[in-house]
Amino acid sequence: MTLNNREIIRGQIVALKEAGLSGAEIARSLEVSRTTVSLWLKRIKEGNLSNRRCVMGAPGKITAAEEKLILEAARQQSVLNAVEIRHQLQLYHVSDKTVRRYLHKAGMRYPDPPVRETIRDNHKKARVRFATQHEDAGPDFWGRVIFSGEKSFSLNSSGKLKCWRWNEPRYKHKSLSSLAESDLVTSSFWGWQWLHGMGELVPIEEDFTADKYLEILEEVMLPSVRAYALPYPEEIVFMHNNCPIHTAKIVQRWFEEQQHIQVLKCPRLSCDLNPLEDIWTSTVSAWKPEYEKTPAQLLHHTESQWETFRSNPQTVYRQVMSVPGRLKCVLQNGGSWIG
């Protein structure tokens, strides 16, 4: 009820009361509750006609010192959740929700930490060289690039790990989770995208070798790219990283035989420069391992996410056109991970 409406009802109650109507008759006449009528009549009698609501609310339960301890605990042990922080600090007089609210108030989030290998000086130098070589490339160039990549999904505990972090780069060292060597890989995929949409997604049901990669290039990549991306005789700029499978001799010979394909080798540990990584990240974020536990369920989930992006070409376009900005960030960060 607005302030003006309350004033109107109060005036009507006063007028009807002065006319000799009872509280019940006033309530029926104005179609309000008898409690409302009684409340206003009581206020009128006591002379308390303030229209301002009195909202008492509970006093703050966390002191400034305790708030500082909460934030410090999240900084020092970022993997602790709000429940664990509350118990560690013995803040039994407040709820888990209160602790979480103060962390959110401080601008902290609790997402999954990215799992990345340590990026060393030689990797940084290679990333800087790559960024320097292509920082001035425009839409005409990136519009011909076929971004490719592989992704393996695993069922393990690290996938459920989260950590608190402020608005800082996603790949900042303290926000990273160590790469687990014992992951139980359940499903692997290869796919490609370009400026105007998604390409093909290929499930990998066996060990991914150079021979298997060459088979995908010949039977999937090249025919599909020519069919609905870059028809002959347009040149294809094909981007992949320099992992051993991609640099195998049989793969290199195949590319040398393709007169209309220019290979763009992305440095090792540079998935953050490949917009296809955004697709994989979104697929992982939407994955619910408690319900999608089998390889068949994971296959269905991944294909569904892929088709979702296929139906949103504007999103894919923005991802690809973000590459020049990513290269600038690499140069600004001296080759380190970008946010």
PDB file of C-alpha atoms in Angstrom, residues 43-278:
ATOM      1  CA  ARG A  43      -3.177   5.799  16.367  1.00  0.00           C
ATOM      2  CA  ILE A  44      -5.659   8.642  16.006  1.00  0.00           C
ATOM      3  CA  LYS A  45      -6.603   8.373  19.680  1.00  0.00           C
ATOM      4  CA  GLU A  46      -2.945   8.331  20.787  1.00  0.00           C
ATOM      5  CA  GLY A  47      -2.005  11.118  18.389  1.00  0.00           C
ATOM      6  CA  ASN A  48       0.579   8.924  16.625  1.00  0.00           C
ATOM      7  CA  LEU A  49      -0.205   9.575  12.970  1.00  0.00           C
ATOM      8  CA  SER A  50       3.296   9.163  11.564  1.00  0.00           C
ATOM      9  CA  ASN A  51       3.235   7.545   8.133  1.00  0.00           C
ATOM     10  CA  ARG A  52       6.761   6.317   8.486  1.00  0.00           C
ATOM     11  CA  ARG A  53       7.159   2.636   9.015  1.00  0.00           C
ATOM     12  CA  CYS A  54       9.391   1.561  11.846  1.00  0.00           C
ATOM     13  CA  VAL A  55      11.650  -1.258  10.718  1.00  0.00           C
ATOM     14  CA  MET A  56      13.573  -2.494  13.677  1.00  0.00           C
ATOM     15  CA  GLY A  57      15.666  -5.316  12.231  1.00  0.00           C
ATOM     16  CA  ALA A  58      18.214  -7.339  14.115  1.00  0.00           C
ATOM     17  CA  PRO A  59      21.489  -5.706  15.118  1.00  0.00           C
ATOM     18  CA  GLY A  60      24.600  -6.689  13.215  1.00  0.00           C
ATOM     19  CA  LYS A  61      25.878 -10.055  14.411  1.00  0.00           C
ATOM     20  CA  ILE A  62      29.410  -9.818  13.034  1.00  0.00           C
ATOM     21  CA  THR A  63      31.892  -7.308  14.339  1.00  0.00           C
ATOM     22  CA  ALA A  64      34.393  -5.517  12.127  1.00  0.00           C
ATOM     23  CA  ALA A  65      37.158  -7.711  13.545  1.00  0.00           C
ATOM     24  CA  GLU A  66      35.222 -10.899  12.756  1.00  0.00           C
ATOM     25  CA  GLU A  67      34.483  -9.695   9.240  1.00  0.00           C
ATOM     26  CA  LYS A  68      38.204  -9.122   8.735  1.00  0.00           C
ATOM     27  CA  LEU A  69      38.934 -12.661   9.949  1.00  0.00           C
ATOM     28  CA  ILE A  70      36.386 -14.106   7.499  1.00  0.00           C
ATOM     29  CA  LEU A  71      37.934 -12.315   4.530  1.00  0.00           C
ATOM     30  CA  GLU A  72      41.444 -13.249   5.614  1.00  0.00           C
ATOM     31  CA  ALA A  73      40.468 -16.916   5.947  1.00  0.00           C
ATOM     32  CA  ALA A  74      39.048 -16.878   2.422  1.00  0.00           C
ATOM     33  CA  ARG A  75      42.243 -15.290   1.122  1.00  0.00           C
ATOM     34  CA  GLN A  76      44.599 -17.687   2.872  1.00  0.00           C
ATOM     35  CA  GLN A  77      42.588 -20.880   2.267  1.00  0.00           C
ATOM     36  CA  SER A  78      40.533 -20.150  -0.819  1.00  0.00           C
ATOM     37  CA  VAL A  79      39.176 -23.704  -1.152  1.00  0.00           C
ATOM     38  CA  LEU A  80      37.272 -23.485   2.160  1.00  0.00           C
ATOM     39  CA  ASN A  81      33.544 -22.912   1.755  1.00  0.00           C
ATOM     40  CA  ALA A  82      31.420 -20.674   3.990  1.00  0.00           C
ATOM     41  CA  VAL A  83      30.487 -23.564   6.310  1.00  0.00           C
ATOM     42  CA  GLU A  84      34.129 -24.527   6.859  1.00  0.00           C
ATOM     43  CA  ILE A  85      35.177 -20.907   7.406  1.00  0.00           C
ATOM     44  CA  ARG A  86      32.473 -20.440  10.043  1.00  0.00           C
ATOM     45  CA  HIS A  87      33.555 -23.562  11.942  1.00  0.00           C
ATOM     46  CA  GLN A  88      37.252 -22.797  11.645  1.00  0.00           C
ATOM     47  CA  LEU A  89      36.718 -19.319  13.136  1.00  0.00           C
ATOM     48  CA  GLN A  90      34.187 -20.706  15.664  1.00  0.00           C
ATOM     49  CA  LEU A  91      31.539 -18.176  14.640  1.00  0.00           C
ATOM     50  CA  TYR A  92      28.744 -20.275  16.090  1.00  0.00           C
ATOM     51  CA  HIS A  93      26.563 -17.229  16.790  1.00  0.00           C
ATOM     52  CA  VAL A  94      25.987 -16.623  13.052  1.00  0.00           C
ATOM     53  CA  SER A  95      24.749 -18.777  10.192  1.00  0.00           C
ATOM     54  CA  ASP A  96      26.610 -20.084   7.155  1.00  0.00           C
ATOM     55  CA  LYS A  97      24.448 -17.784   5.044  1.00  0.00           C
ATOM     56  CA  THR A  98      25.690 -14.752   6.992  1.00  0.00           C
ATOM     57  CA  VAL A  99      29.333 -15.677   6.375  1.00  0.00           C
ATOM     58  CA  ARG A 100      28.602 -16.212   2.686  1.00  0.00           C
ATOM     59  CA  ARG A 101      26.802 -12.869   2.483  1.00  0.00           C
ATOM     60  CA  TYR A 102      29.806 -10.987   3.895  1.00  0.00           C
ATOM     61  CA  LEU A 103      32.117 -12.700   1.405  1.00  0.00           C
ATOM     62  CA  HIS A 104      29.838 -11.769  -1.488  1.00  0.00           C
ATOM     63  CA  LYS A 105      29.600  -8.230  -0.120  1.00  0.00           C
ATOM     64  CA  ALA A 106      33.404  -8.031  -0.337  1.00  0.00           C
ATOM     65  CA  GLY A 107      33.214  -8.924  -4.032  1.00  0.00           C
ATOM     66  CA  MET A 108      34.317 -12.537  -3.703  1.00  0.00           C
ATOM     67  CA  ARG A 109      33.035 -15.394  -5.849  1.00  0.00           C
ATOM     68  CA  TYR A 110      33.295 -19.141  -5.379  1.00  0.00           C
ATOM     69  CA  PRO A 111      33.629 -20.710  -8.864  1.00  0.00           C
ATOM     70  CA  ASP A 112      35.456 -23.830  -9.981  1.00  0.00           C
ATOM     71  CA  PRO A 113      39.197 -23.136 -10.187  1.00  0.00           C
ATOM     72  CA  PRO A 114      40.634 -23.635 -13.667  1.00  0.00           C
ATOM     73  CA  VAL A 115      42.943 -26.635 -13.930  1.00  0.00           C
ATOM     74  CA  ARG A 116      46.126 -25.580 -15.693  1.00  0.00           C
ATOM     75  CA  GLU A 117      49.739 -26.648 -15.866  1.00  0.00           C
ATOM     76  CA  THR A 118      52.399 -24.291 -14.607  1.00  0.00           C
ATOM     77  CA  ILE A 119      53.391 -21.855 -17.334  1.00  0.00           C
ATOM     78  CA  ARG A 120      57.177 -21.535 -17.433  1.00  0.00           C
ATOM     79  CA  ASP A 121      59.460 -18.851 -18.850  1.00  0.00           C
ATOM     80  CA  ASN A 122      59.992 -20.660 -22.163  1.00  0.00           C
ATOM     81  CA  HIS A 123      56.219 -20.957 -22.583  1.00  0.00           C
ATOM     82  CA  LYS A 124      55.787 -17.251 -21.835  1.00  0.00           C
ATOM     83  CA  LYS A 125      58.384 -16.320 -24.448  1.00  0.00           C
ATOM     84  CA  ALA A 126      56.655 -18.467 -27.073  1.00  0.00           C
ATOM     85  CA  ARG A 127      53.301 -16.882 -26.241  1.00  0.00           C
ATOM     86  CA  VAL A 128      54.764 -13.385 -26.513  1.00  0.00           C
ATOM     87  CA  ARG A 129      56.284 -14.219 -29.923  1.00  0.00           C
ATOM     88  CA  PHE A 130      52.953 -15.549 -31.169  1.00  0.00           C
ATOM     89  CA  ALA A 131      51.067 -12.494 -29.888  1.00  0.00           C
ATOM     90  CA  THR A 132      53.607 -10.115 -31.434  1.00  0.00           C
ATOM     91  CA  GLN A 133      53.353 -11.826 -34.823  1.00  0.00           C
ATOM     92  CA  HIS A 134      49.557 -11.630 -34.966  1.00  0.00           C
ATOM     93  CA  GLU A 135      48.541  -8.632 -32.847  1.00  0.00           C
ATOM     94  CA  ASP A 136      47.896  -6.494 -35.943  1.00  0.00           C
ATOM     95  CA  ALA A 137      45.826  -9.109 -37.800  1.00  0.00           C
ATOM     96  CA  GLY A 138      42.326  -7.875 -38.569  1.00  0.00           C
ATOM     97  CA  PRO A 139      38.891  -9.410 -39.175  1.00  0.00           C
ATOM     98  CA  ASP A 140      39.864 -10.452 -42.709  1.00  0.00           C
ATOM     99  CA  PHE A 141      42.504 -12.756 -41.267  1.00  0.00           C
ATOM    100  CA  TRP A 142      40.615 -14.084 -38.232  1.00  0.00           C
ATOM    101  CA  GLY A 143      37.569 -14.621 -40.429  1.00  0.00           C
ATOM    102  CA  ARG A 144      39.503 -17.333 -42.297  1.00  0.00           C
ATOM    103  CA  VAL A 145      40.860 -19.088 -39.206  1.00  0.00           C
ATOM    104  CA  ILE A 146      39.510 -22.513 -38.293  1.00  0.00           C
ATOM    105  CA  PHE A 147      39.990 -22.904 -34.538  1.00  0.00           C
ATOM    106  CA  SER A 148      40.335 -26.543 -33.546  1.00  0.00           C
ATOM    107  CA  GLY A 149      40.981 -28.405 -30.339  1.00  0.00           C
ATOM    108  CA  GLU A 150      40.462 -31.496 -28.222  1.00  0.00           C
ATOM    109  CA  LYS A 151      38.816 -31.862 -24.840  1.00  0.00           C
ATOM    110  CA  SER A 152      38.753 -34.756 -22.384  1.00  0.00           C
ATOM    111  CA  PHE A 153      36.072 -34.855 -19.695  1.00  0.00           C
ATOM    112  CA  SER A 154      36.816 -36.783 -16.528  1.00  0.00           C
ATOM    113  CA  LEU A 155      34.911 -38.010 -13.510  1.00  0.00           C
ATOM    114  CA  ASN A 156      37.014 -37.036 -10.522  1.00  0.00           C
ATOM    115  CA  SER A 157      36.870 -34.989  -7.349  1.00  0.00           C
ATOM    116  CA  SER A 158      38.781 -32.022  -8.760  1.00  0.00           C
ATOM    117  CA  GLY A 159      35.834 -31.227 -10.988  1.00  0.00           C
ATOM    118  CA  LYS A 160      33.806 -30.314  -7.898  1.00  0.00           C
ATOM    119  CA  LEU A 161      36.533 -28.241  -6.244  1.00  0.00           C
ATOM    120  CA  LYS A 162      35.792 -24.538  -5.836  1.00  0.00           C
ATOM    121  CA  CYS A 163      37.766 -21.599  -4.491  1.00  0.00           C
ATOM    122  CA  TRP A 164      37.099 -18.031  -3.372  1.00  0.00           C
ATOM    123  CA  ARG A 165      38.571 -15.276  -5.525  1.00  0.00           C
ATOM    124  CA  TRP A 166      38.094 -11.563  -6.106  1.00  0.00           C
ATOM    125  CA  ASN A 167      37.709  -9.864  -9.491  1.00  0.00           C
ATOM    126  CA  GLU A 168      41.148 -10.947 -10.607  1.00  0.00           C
ATOM    127  CA  PRO A 169      42.503 -12.868 -13.606  1.00  0.00           C
ATOM    128  CA  ARG A 170      40.983 -16.328 -13.896  1.00  0.00           C
ATOM    129  CA  TYR A 171      44.402 -17.921 -14.342  1.00  0.00           C
ATOM    130  CA  LYS A 172      46.171 -16.132 -11.514  1.00  0.00           C
ATOM    131  CA  HIS A 173      48.496 -18.611  -9.829  1.00  0.00           C
ATOM    132  CA  LYS A 174      46.704 -18.830  -6.485  1.00  0.00           C
ATOM    133  CA  SER A 175      43.368 -19.488  -8.210  1.00  0.00           C
ATOM    134  CA  LEU A 176      44.644 -22.488 -10.150  1.00  0.00           C
ATOM    135  CA  SER A 177      44.107 -26.125  -9.334  1.00  0.00           C
ATOM    136  CA  SER A 178      47.010 -28.478  -9.992  1.00  0.00           C
ATOM    137  CA  LEU A 179      46.628 -30.754 -12.985  1.00  0.00           C
ATOM    138  CA  ALA A 180      45.810 -34.242 -11.747  1.00  0.00           C
ATOM    139  CA  GLU A 181      47.651 -37.031 -13.546  1.00  0.00           C
ATOM    140  CA  SER A 182      45.318 -39.755 -12.288  1.00  0.00           C
ATOM    141  CA  ASP A 183      42.080 -38.401 -13.756  1.00  0.00           C
ATOM    142  CA  LEU A 184      39.657 -41.053 -14.924  1.00  0.00           C
ATOM    143  CA  VAL A 185      38.936 -39.897 -18.458  1.00  0.00           C
ATOM    144  CA  THR A 186      35.494 -40.956 -19.593  1.00  0.00           C
ATOM    145  CA  SER A 187      34.949 -39.092 -22.860  1.00  0.00           C
ATOM    146  CA  SER A 188      37.077 -37.133 -25.319  1.00  0.00           C
ATOM    147  CA  PHE A 189      36.115 -34.905 -28.236  1.00  0.00           C
ATOM    148  CA  TRP A 190      37.621 -32.994 -31.137  1.00  0.00           C
ATOM    149  CA  GLY A 191      35.888 -30.032 -32.740  1.00  0.00           C
ATOM    150  CA  TRP A 192      36.283 -26.842 -34.720  1.00  0.00           C
ATOM    151  CA  GLN A 193      34.670 -23.416 -35.002  1.00  0.00           C
ATOM    152  CA  TRP A 194      35.190 -20.285 -37.054  1.00  0.00           C
ATOM    153  CA  LEU A 195      34.012 -16.679 -37.113  1.00  0.00           C
ATOM    154  CA  HIS A 196      30.487 -17.442 -38.276  1.00  0.00           C
ATOM    155  CA  GLY A 197      29.597 -20.539 -36.305  1.00  0.00           C
ATOM    156  CA  MET A 198      30.318 -24.006 -35.037  1.00  0.00           C
ATOM    157  CA  GLY A 199      31.843 -26.754 -37.134  1.00  0.00           C
ATOM    158  CA  GLU A 200      31.835 -30.478 -36.476  1.00  0.00           C
ATOM    159  CA  LEU A 201      32.149 -32.255 -33.135  1.00  0.00           C
ATOM    160  CA  VAL A 202      33.808 -35.676 -33.191  1.00  0.00           C
ATOM    161  CA  PRO A 203      33.714 -38.112 -30.242  1.00  0.00           C
ATOM    162  CA  ILE A 204      37.053 -39.887 -29.778  1.00  0.00           C
ATOM    163  CA  GLU A 205      36.325 -43.437 -28.696  1.00  0.00           C
ATOM    164  CA  GLU A 206      39.889 -44.728 -28.696  1.00  0.00           C
ATOM    165  CA  ASP A 207      43.407 -43.530 -27.985  1.00  0.00           C
ATOM    166  CA  PHE A 208      44.022 -40.240 -29.740  1.00  0.00           C
ATOM    167  CA  THR A 209      47.047 -40.823 -31.954  1.00  0.00           C
ATOM    168  CA  ALA A 210      48.574 -39.051 -34.938  1.00  0.00           C
ATOM    169  CA  ASP A 211      46.872 -41.580 -37.231  1.00  0.00           C
ATOM    170  CA  LYS A 212      43.491 -40.852 -35.644  1.00  0.00           C
ATOM    171  CA  TYR A 213      44.094 -37.117 -35.924  1.00  0.00           C
ATOM    172  CA  LEU A 214      44.997 -37.458 -39.596  1.00  0.00           C
ATOM    173  CA  GLU A 215      41.804 -39.438 -40.158  1.00  0.00           C
ATOM    174  CA  ILE A 216      39.754 -36.626 -38.595  1.00  0.00           C
ATOM    175  CA  LEU A 217      41.513 -34.009 -40.723  1.00  0.00           C
ATOM    176  CA  GLU A 218      40.891 -35.899 -43.954  1.00  0.00           C
ATOM    177  CA  GLU A 219      37.389 -37.242 -43.350  1.00  0.00           C
ATOM    178  CA  VAL A 220      35.809 -34.587 -41.123  1.00  0.00           C
ATOM    179  CA  MET A 221      37.656 -31.294 -40.946  1.00  0.00           C
ATOM    180  CA  LEU A 222      38.471 -30.619 -44.593  1.00  0.00           C
ATOM    181  CA  PRO A 223      35.127 -31.757 -46.101  1.00  0.00           C
ATOM    182  CA  SER A 224      33.050 -29.891 -43.501  1.00  0.00           C
ATOM    183  CA  VAL A 225      35.107 -26.685 -43.727  1.00  0.00           C
ATOM    184  CA  ARG A 226      34.799 -26.687 -47.508  1.00  0.00           C
ATOM    185  CA  ALA A 227      31.082 -27.469 -47.304  1.00  0.00           C
ATOM    186  CA  TYR A 228      29.899 -24.583 -45.138  1.00  0.00           C
ATOM    187  CA  ALA A 229      32.800 -22.323 -44.210  1.00  0.00           C
ATOM    188  CA  LEU A 230      35.527 -21.671 -46.774  1.00  0.00           C
ATOM    189  CA  PRO A 231      34.844 -23.272 -50.189  1.00  0.00           C
ATOM    190  CA  TYR A 232      37.584 -23.726 -52.766  1.00  0.00           C
ATOM    191  CA  PRO A 233      39.719 -21.881 -53.709  1.00  0.00           C
ATOM    192  CA  GLU A 234      39.672 -19.790 -50.525  1.00  0.00           C
ATOM    193  CA  GLU A 235      42.646 -20.333 -48.259  1.00  0.00           C
ATOM    194  CA  ILE A 236      42.056 -21.968 -44.888  1.00  0.00           C
ATOM    195  CA  VAL A 237      44.051 -20.815 -41.878  1.00  0.00           C
ATOM    196  CA  PHE A 238      43.973 -23.839 -39.597  1.00  0.00           C
ATOM    197  CA  MET A 239      44.901 -23.252 -35.966  1.00  0.00           C
ATOM    198  CA  HIS A 240      46.014 -25.982 -33.597  1.00  0.00           C
ATOM    199  CA  ASN A 241      48.678 -26.176 -30.919  1.00  0.00           C
ATOM    200  CA  ASN A 242      52.079 -27.827 -31.194  1.00  0.00           C
ATOM    201  CA  CYS A 243      51.416 -30.917 -29.107  1.00  0.00           C
ATOM    202  CA  PRO A 244      53.248 -34.083 -30.294  1.00  0.00           C
ATOM    203  CA  ILE A 245      50.188 -35.472 -32.107  1.00  0.00           C
ATOM    204  CA  HIS A 246      49.763 -32.282 -34.129  1.00  0.00           C
ATOM    205  CA  THR A 247      53.453 -32.073 -35.017  1.00  0.00           C
ATOM    206  CA  ALA A 248      53.890 -35.740 -35.973  1.00  0.00           C
ATOM    207  CA  LYS A 249      55.631 -36.252 -39.327  1.00  0.00           C
ATOM    208  CA  ILE A 250      52.625 -37.834 -41.038  1.00  0.00           C
ATOM    209  CA  VAL A 251      50.475 -34.869 -39.982  1.00  0.00           C
ATOM    210  CA  GLN A 252      53.064 -32.330 -41.129  1.00  0.00           C
ATOM    211  CA  ARG A 253      53.396 -34.071 -44.506  1.00  0.00           C
ATOM    212  CA  TRP A 254      49.629 -33.985 -44.962  1.00  0.00           C
ATOM    213  CA  PHE A 255      49.493 -30.234 -44.353  1.00  0.00           C
ATOM    214  CA  GLU A 256      52.411 -29.682 -46.734  1.00  0.00           C
ATOM    215  CA  GLU A 257      50.374 -31.392 -49.462  1.00  0.00           C
ATOM    216  CA  GLN A 258      47.383 -29.083 -48.913  1.00  0.00           C
ATOM    217  CA  GLN A 259      48.058 -26.056 -51.100  1.00  0.00           C
ATOM    218  CA  HIS A 260      45.136 -24.040 -49.742  1.00  0.00           C
ATOM    219  CA  ILE A 261      45.754 -24.566 -46.018  1.00  0.00           C
ATOM    220  CA  GLN A 262      47.984 -22.321 -43.921  1.00  0.00           C
ATOM    221  CA  VAL A 263      48.842 -23.821 -40.529  1.00  0.00           C
ATOM    222  CA  LEU A 264      48.715 -21.466 -37.556  1.00  0.00           C
ATOM    223  CA  LYS A 265      50.533 -23.157 -34.686  1.00  0.00           C
ATOM    224  CA  CYS A 266      49.383 -21.881 -31.336  1.00  0.00           C
ATOM    225  CA  PRO A 267      52.100 -22.171 -28.646  1.00  0.00           C
ATOM    226  CA  ARG A 268      51.870 -24.865 -26.021  1.00  0.00           C
ATOM    227  CA  LEU A 269      49.842 -23.930 -22.920  1.00  0.00           C
ATOM    228  CA  SER A 270      47.834 -21.345 -24.851  1.00  0.00           C
ATOM    229  CA  CYS A 271      44.298 -22.671 -24.668  1.00  0.00           C
ATOM    230  CA  ASP A 272      43.258 -19.243 -23.350  1.00  0.00           C
ATOM    231  CA  LEU A 273      44.016 -17.857 -26.828  1.00  0.00           C
ATOM    232  CA  ASN A 274      41.683 -20.315 -28.521  1.00  0.00           C
ATOM    233  CA  PRO A 275      37.997 -19.241 -28.432  1.00  0.00           C
ATOM    234  CA  LEU A 276      37.034 -22.912 -28.624  1.00  0.00           C
ATOM    235  CA  GLU A 277      38.133 -23.142 -24.991  1.00  0.00           C
ATOM    236  CA  ASP A 278      35.108 -20.986 -24.115  1.00  0.00           C
TER     237      ASP A 278
END
